[in-house]
Coordinates of C-alpha atoms in Angstrom, one line a residue:
Chain A
X691 CA -15.9 -2.8 116.6
X692 CA -17.0 -5.0 113.8
X693 CA -20.3 -5.6 112.3
X694 CA -21.3 -8.8 110.6
X695 CA -24.6 -9.3 108.9
X696 CA -24.1 -12.9 107.8
X697 CA -22.4 -16.0 109.0
X698 CA -18.7 -16.1 108.5
X699 CA -17.9 -17.6 105.1
X700 CA -21.6 -17.5 103.9
X701 CA -22.4 -15.5 100.8
X702 CA -25.7 -13.6 100.4
X703 CA -28.2 -15.3 98.0
X704 CA -28.9 -14.2 94.5
X705 CA -32.2 -12.6 95.4
X706 CA -30.6 -10.6 98.2
X707 CA -27.8 -9.5 95.9
X708 CA -30.3 -8.4 93.2
X709 CA -32.4 -6.6 95.7
X710 CA -29.3 -4.9 97.1
X711 CA -28.3 -3.8 93.6
X712 CA -31.7 -2.5 92.7
X713 CA -32.0 -0.8 96.0
X714 CA -28.6 0.9 95.6
X715 CA -29.4 2.0 92.0
X716 CA -32.8 3.4 93.0
X717 CA -31.3 5.3 95.9
X718 CA -28.4 6.8 94.1
X719 CA -29.7 7.1 90.6
X720 CA -32.1 9.5 88.9
X721 CA -34.7 8.2 86.5
X722 CA -36.8 10.7 84.7
X723 CA -39.4 10.1 81.9
X724 CA -41.3 12.5 79.7
X725 CA -44.3 11.8 77.5
X726 CA -44.9 14.7 75.2
X727 CA -47.5 15.6 72.7
X728 CA -46.8 18.3 70.1
X729 CA -49.3 19.8 67.7
X730 CA -48.0 22.5 65.5
X731 CA -50.3 24.0 62.9
X732 CA -52.8 21.7 61.1
X733 CA -52.6 19.3 58.2
X734 CA -54.5 20.4 55.1
X735 CA -57.3 18.2 53.9
X736 CA -56.0 15.5 51.6
X737 CA -58.8 16.1 49.1
X738 CA -57.6 19.7 48.8
X739 CA -54.0 18.5 48.2
X740 CA -55.1 15.9 45.7
X741 CA -57.0 18.5 43.7
X742 CA -53.7 20.3 42.9
X743 CA -52.4 19.4 39.4
X744 CA -49.0 20.4 38.0
X745 CA -49.4 22.5 34.8
X746 CA -53.0 23.3 35.7
X747 CA -53.2 24.7 39.2
X748 CA -52.3 28.4 39.5
X749 CA -51.4 30.4 42.6
X750 CA -55.0 31.6 43.2
X751 CA -56.4 28.0 43.4
X752 CA -53.5 26.8 45.5
X753 CA -54.1 29.5 48.0
X754 CA -57.8 28.9 47.9
X755 CA -57.4 25.2 48.6
X756 CA -54.6 25.3 51.2
X757 CA -54.7 28.8 52.7
X758 CA -51.7 30.8 53.6
X759 CA -48.4 28.9 53.4
X760 CA -45.6 28.8 56.0
X761 CA -43.0 30.1 53.6
X762 CA -42.7 31.8 50.3
X763 CA -39.3 31.4 48.8
X764 CA -38.0 32.8 45.5
X765 CA -36.7 30.0 43.3
X766 CA -35.2 31.1 39.9
X767 CA -37.8 33.1 38.1
X768 CA -40.6 31.4 40.1
X769 CA -41.1 30.5 43.7
X770 CA -42.0 27.8 46.1
X771 CA -44.7 27.7 48.7
X772 CA -44.5 25.5 51.7
X773 CA -47.1 24.2 54.2
X774 CA -46.1 22.3 57.3
X775 CA -47.6 20.7 60.4
X776 CA -46.7 18.3 63.2
X777 CA -48.9 16.1 65.3
X778 CA -46.8 13.7 67.3
X779 CA -46.3 12.1 70.7
X780 CA -42.9 10.9 72.0
X781 CA -41.1 9.3 74.9
X782 CA -38.0 10.6 76.5
X783 CA -36.4 8.5 79.3
X784 CA -33.2 9.5 81.1
X785 CA -31.3 7.4 83.7
X786 CA -28.3 8.8 85.5
X787 CA -26.2 6.5 87.7
X788 CA -23.0 7.5 89.5
X789 CA -20.2 5.1 88.7
X790 CA -17.3 5.6 91.0
X791 CA -16.2 9.2 90.5
X792 CA -17.9 9.5 87.2
X793 CA -21.6 9.7 86.3
X794 CA -23.2 7.3 83.8
X795 CA -26.1 8.6 81.8
X796 CA -28.5 6.8 79.5
X797 CA -31.1 8.5 77.5
X798 CA -33.8 7.0 75.2
X799 CA -35.8 9.2 73.0
X800 CA -38.6 8.0 70.7
X801 CA -39.2 11.2 68.8
X802 CA -40.3 12.0 65.3
X803 CA -40.2 15.7 66.0
X804 CA -40.0 16.9 62.5
X805 CA -42.5 19.0 60.7
X806 CA -44.1 17.2 57.8
X807 CA -45.1 19.3 54.8
X808 CA -45.9 20.0 51.2
X809 CA -43.9 22.2 48.9
X810 CA -45.4 23.5 45.7
X811 CA -43.2 25.0 43.0
X812 CA -44.4 27.7 40.6
X813 CA -43.0 29.0 37.4
X814 CA -42.6 32.7 36.5
X815 CA -46.3 32.9 35.5
X816 CA -47.2 31.4 38.9
X817 CA -48.5 28.2 37.5
X818 CA -47.7 25.1 39.6
X819 CA -45.0 23.0 38.1
X820 CA -44.5 20.3 40.8
X821 CA -45.4 19.1 44.3
X822 CA -43.2 17.4 46.9
X823 CA -44.3 15.8 50.2
X824 CA -42.2 14.7 53.2
X825 CA -40.3 16.3 56.0
X826 CA -40.3 20.0 55.5
X827 CA -36.6 20.4 56.4
X828 CA -35.7 18.1 53.5
X829 CA -38.0 19.8 51.0
X830 CA -37.7 23.6 51.5
X831 CA -35.2 25.2 49.1
X832 CA -32.4 27.2 50.7
X833 CA -33.1 30.9 50.7
X834 CA -30.9 33.0 48.5
X835 CA -30.4 36.6 47.8
X836 CA -33.2 38.0 45.7
X837 CA -32.5 37.9 42.0
X838 CA -31.8 41.1 40.0
X839 CA -35.0 42.7 38.9
X840 CA -33.7 42.9 35.3
X841 CA -33.9 39.1 35.3
X842 CA -37.6 39.2 35.7
X843 CA -38.7 38.7 32.2
X844 CA -42.4 38.8 33.0
X845 CA -42.2 42.3 34.4
X846 CA -42.2 45.6 32.5
X847 CA -38.8 46.8 31.2
X848 CA -37.2 49.7 32.9
X849 CA -37.0 52.7 30.4
Chain B
X576 CA -29.1 15.4 129.7
X577 CA -32.1 17.4 128.5
X578 CA -31.9 20.6 126.7
X579 CA -33.7 23.4 128.7
X580 CA -35.9 24.3 125.8
X581 CA -36.6 20.8 124.6
X582 CA -40.3 20.7 125.7
X583 CA -40.9 24.4 125.7
X584 CA -43.8 25.9 123.5
X585 CA -41.2 27.6 121.3
X586 CA -39.4 24.3 120.7
X587 CA -42.7 22.5 119.8
X588 CA -43.7 25.4 117.5
X589 CA -40.2 25.1 115.8
X590 CA -40.6 21.3 115.3
X591 CA -44.1 21.7 113.9
X592 CA -43.0 24.4 111.5
X593 CA -40.1 22.4 110.2
X594 CA -42.3 19.3 109.8
X595 CA -44.9 21.3 108.0
X596 CA -42.3 22.9 105.6
X597 CA -40.8 19.4 104.9
X598 CA -44.3 18.1 104.1
X599 CA -45.0 21.0 101.8
X600 CA -41.7 20.6 100.0
X601 CA -42.3 16.9 99.6
X602 CA -45.8 17.4 98.3
X603 CA -44.6 20.0 95.8
X604 CA -41.8 17.7 94.6
X605 CA -44.2 14.8 94.2
X606 CA -46.6 16.5 91.9
X607 CA -46.9 19.7 90.1
X608 CA -48.5 21.1 87.1
X609 CA -48.0 23.9 84.7
X610 CA -50.2 25.8 82.3
X611 CA -48.9 28.5 80.1
X612 CA -50.0 30.6 77.1
X613 CA -47.7 32.6 74.8
X614 CA -48.7 34.9 72.0
X615 CA -46.6 36.3 69.1
X616 CA -47.8 39.4 67.3
X617 CA -51.3 40.9 67.5
X618 CA -54.3 39.0 66.3
X619 CA -55.3 39.4 62.6
X620 CA -58.9 40.5 62.3
X621 CA -60.8 38.4 59.8
X622 CA -62.9 41.5 58.8
X623 CA -59.7 43.3 57.9
X624 CA -58.5 40.4 55.7
X625 CA -61.9 40.3 54.0
X626 CA -61.5 43.9 52.9
X627 CA -58.3 43.1 50.9
X628 CA -59.5 42.4 47.4
X629 CA -57.2 41.2 44.6
X630 CA -57.4 43.5 41.6
X631 CA -58.7 46.4 43.8
X632 CA -56.6 46.8 46.9
X633 CA -53.1 48.4 47.0
X634 CA -50.1 48.0 49.2
X635 CA -51.2 51.2 51.0
X636 CA -54.7 49.7 51.7
X637 CA -53.0 46.5 53.1
X638 CA -50.7 48.5 55.3
X639 CA -53.6 50.6 56.6
X640 CA -55.6 47.5 57.4
X641 CA -53.0 45.2 58.8
X642 CA -50.0 47.4 59.6
X643 CA -46.4 46.6 58.9
X644 CA -45.9 43.0 57.7
X645 CA -43.7 40.5 59.5
X646 CA -41.8 39.6 56.4
X647 CA -41.4 40.9 52.8
X648 CA -40.3 38.5 50.1
X649 CA -39.0 39.9 46.8
X650 CA -40.2 37.9 43.8
X651 CA -38.4 39.8 41.0
X652 CA -40.4 42.9 40.5
X653 CA -43.3 41.5 42.6
X654 CA -43.4 41.1 46.3
X655 CA -45.3 39.1 48.9
X656 CA -46.0 40.2 52.5
X657 CA -46.5 37.8 55.4
X658 CA -48.6 38.6 58.5
X659 CA -48.5 36.1 61.4
X660 CA -50.1 35.8 64.8
X661 CA -49.2 32.7 66.9
X662 CA -50.7 31.3 70.0
X663 CA -49.0 28.5 71.9
X664 CA -50.7 26.7 74.8
X665 CA -48.7 24.4 76.9
X666 CA -49.8 22.2 79.8
X667 CA -47.8 19.8 81.9
X668 CA -48.2 17.4 84.8
X669 CA -45.0 16.3 86.6
X670 CA -44.9 13.3 88.9
X671 CA -41.9 11.9 90.6
X672 CA -40.6 9.8 87.7
X673 CA -42.9 10.8 84.9
X674 CA -43.8 14.1 83.2
X675 CA -46.7 14.6 80.8
X676 CA -46.6 17.6 78.5
X677 CA -48.7 18.9 75.7
X678 CA -47.9 21.8 73.4
X679 CA -50.3 23.2 70.9
X680 CA -49.2 25.9 68.5
X681 CA -51.6 27.5 66.1
X682 CA -51.5 30.6 64.0
X683 CA -53.3 33.2 62.1
X684 CA -51.3 33.7 58.9
X685 CA -51.9 35.8 55.8
X686 CA -49.8 36.2 52.6
X687 CA -50.6 39.0 50.3
X688 CA -49.0 39.0 46.8
X689 CA -48.4 42.2 44.9
X690 CA -47.8 42.8 41.2
X691 CA -45.2 45.2 39.8
X692 CA -47.4 48.2 40.5
X693 CA -47.9 47.3 44.2
X694 CA -51.5 46.2 43.6
X695 CA -52.8 43.1 45.4
X696 CA -52.8 40.2 42.9
X697 CA -53.4 37.3 45.3
X698 CA -54.2 36.7 49.0
X699 CA -54.1 33.5 51.1
X700 CA -55.1 33.3 54.7
X701 CA -55.4 30.7 57.5
X702 CA -57.0 31.9 60.7
X703 CA -56.5 29.1 63.2
X704 CA -54.9 30.7 66.3
X705 CA -58.1 30.5 68.2
X706 CA -58.1 26.7 67.9
X707 CA -55.0 26.2 70.1
X708 CA -55.9 24.0 73.1
X709 CA -54.5 22.9 76.4
X710 CA -54.2 19.2 75.9
X711 CA -52.2 16.6 77.9
X712 CA -51.1 13.4 76.1
X713 CA -53.0 10.2 77.1
X714 CA -51.7 6.7 76.7

């Protein structure tokens, strides 16, 4: 038994072929999209950030202006304090289409899922020496083993 | 040829149940939503934080008021203690082809700095955990 859907020798039109292709793809593929919103912590007031001055601002005023930091990391004889936040929306679209025995997969992600932040550096007297802004992952110094307490020149000497 | 149970009440009940289950599965797959809330560490009472006074409070006072810290950072002969309480609220609406998801993470966080004698020298706090919201993204 044979089954013919068109006249012998005739080819289906372009519209029919496109419809057939789209129909096939939609039936056998998987399209999935996500629209996400992330809010992690909160950005400090810019007026508070702008009020911080290297060489002038001490730890007390920095904590008063910005509140508790995310991280405190020892840096040399001083330290760095980091504040971070994220407030973003992003798209994530994934299309999976079987191609023969294999599976084709396409993914589009419009994401800026990085925490922005401010890092303040303090010297051994806990006076601010510099400020950096940007993505926190790029700014935060790597944690190291704590220094030897004998290196702490600002502290009392051990008898 | 007809099956002997084809039109019996049992057969009709079976077909109705199957159709109902199929409709329920279809409805669930078409649209669902999720709401969740997760908390890390106990809340930090603002009145306890207010009792920690630089120049007066000691490490013992801080431990009595806030308990064991989540982190201790050594700064030469000085130290800093971190207390943190986090609330994450997540909401999502999932359609056939599109999912909408909102995640809000807020924290109560306190850093207490001690001098060489374990006396409080500085304190910084942010109490924002209660501000976490269930919030779906809008276009």
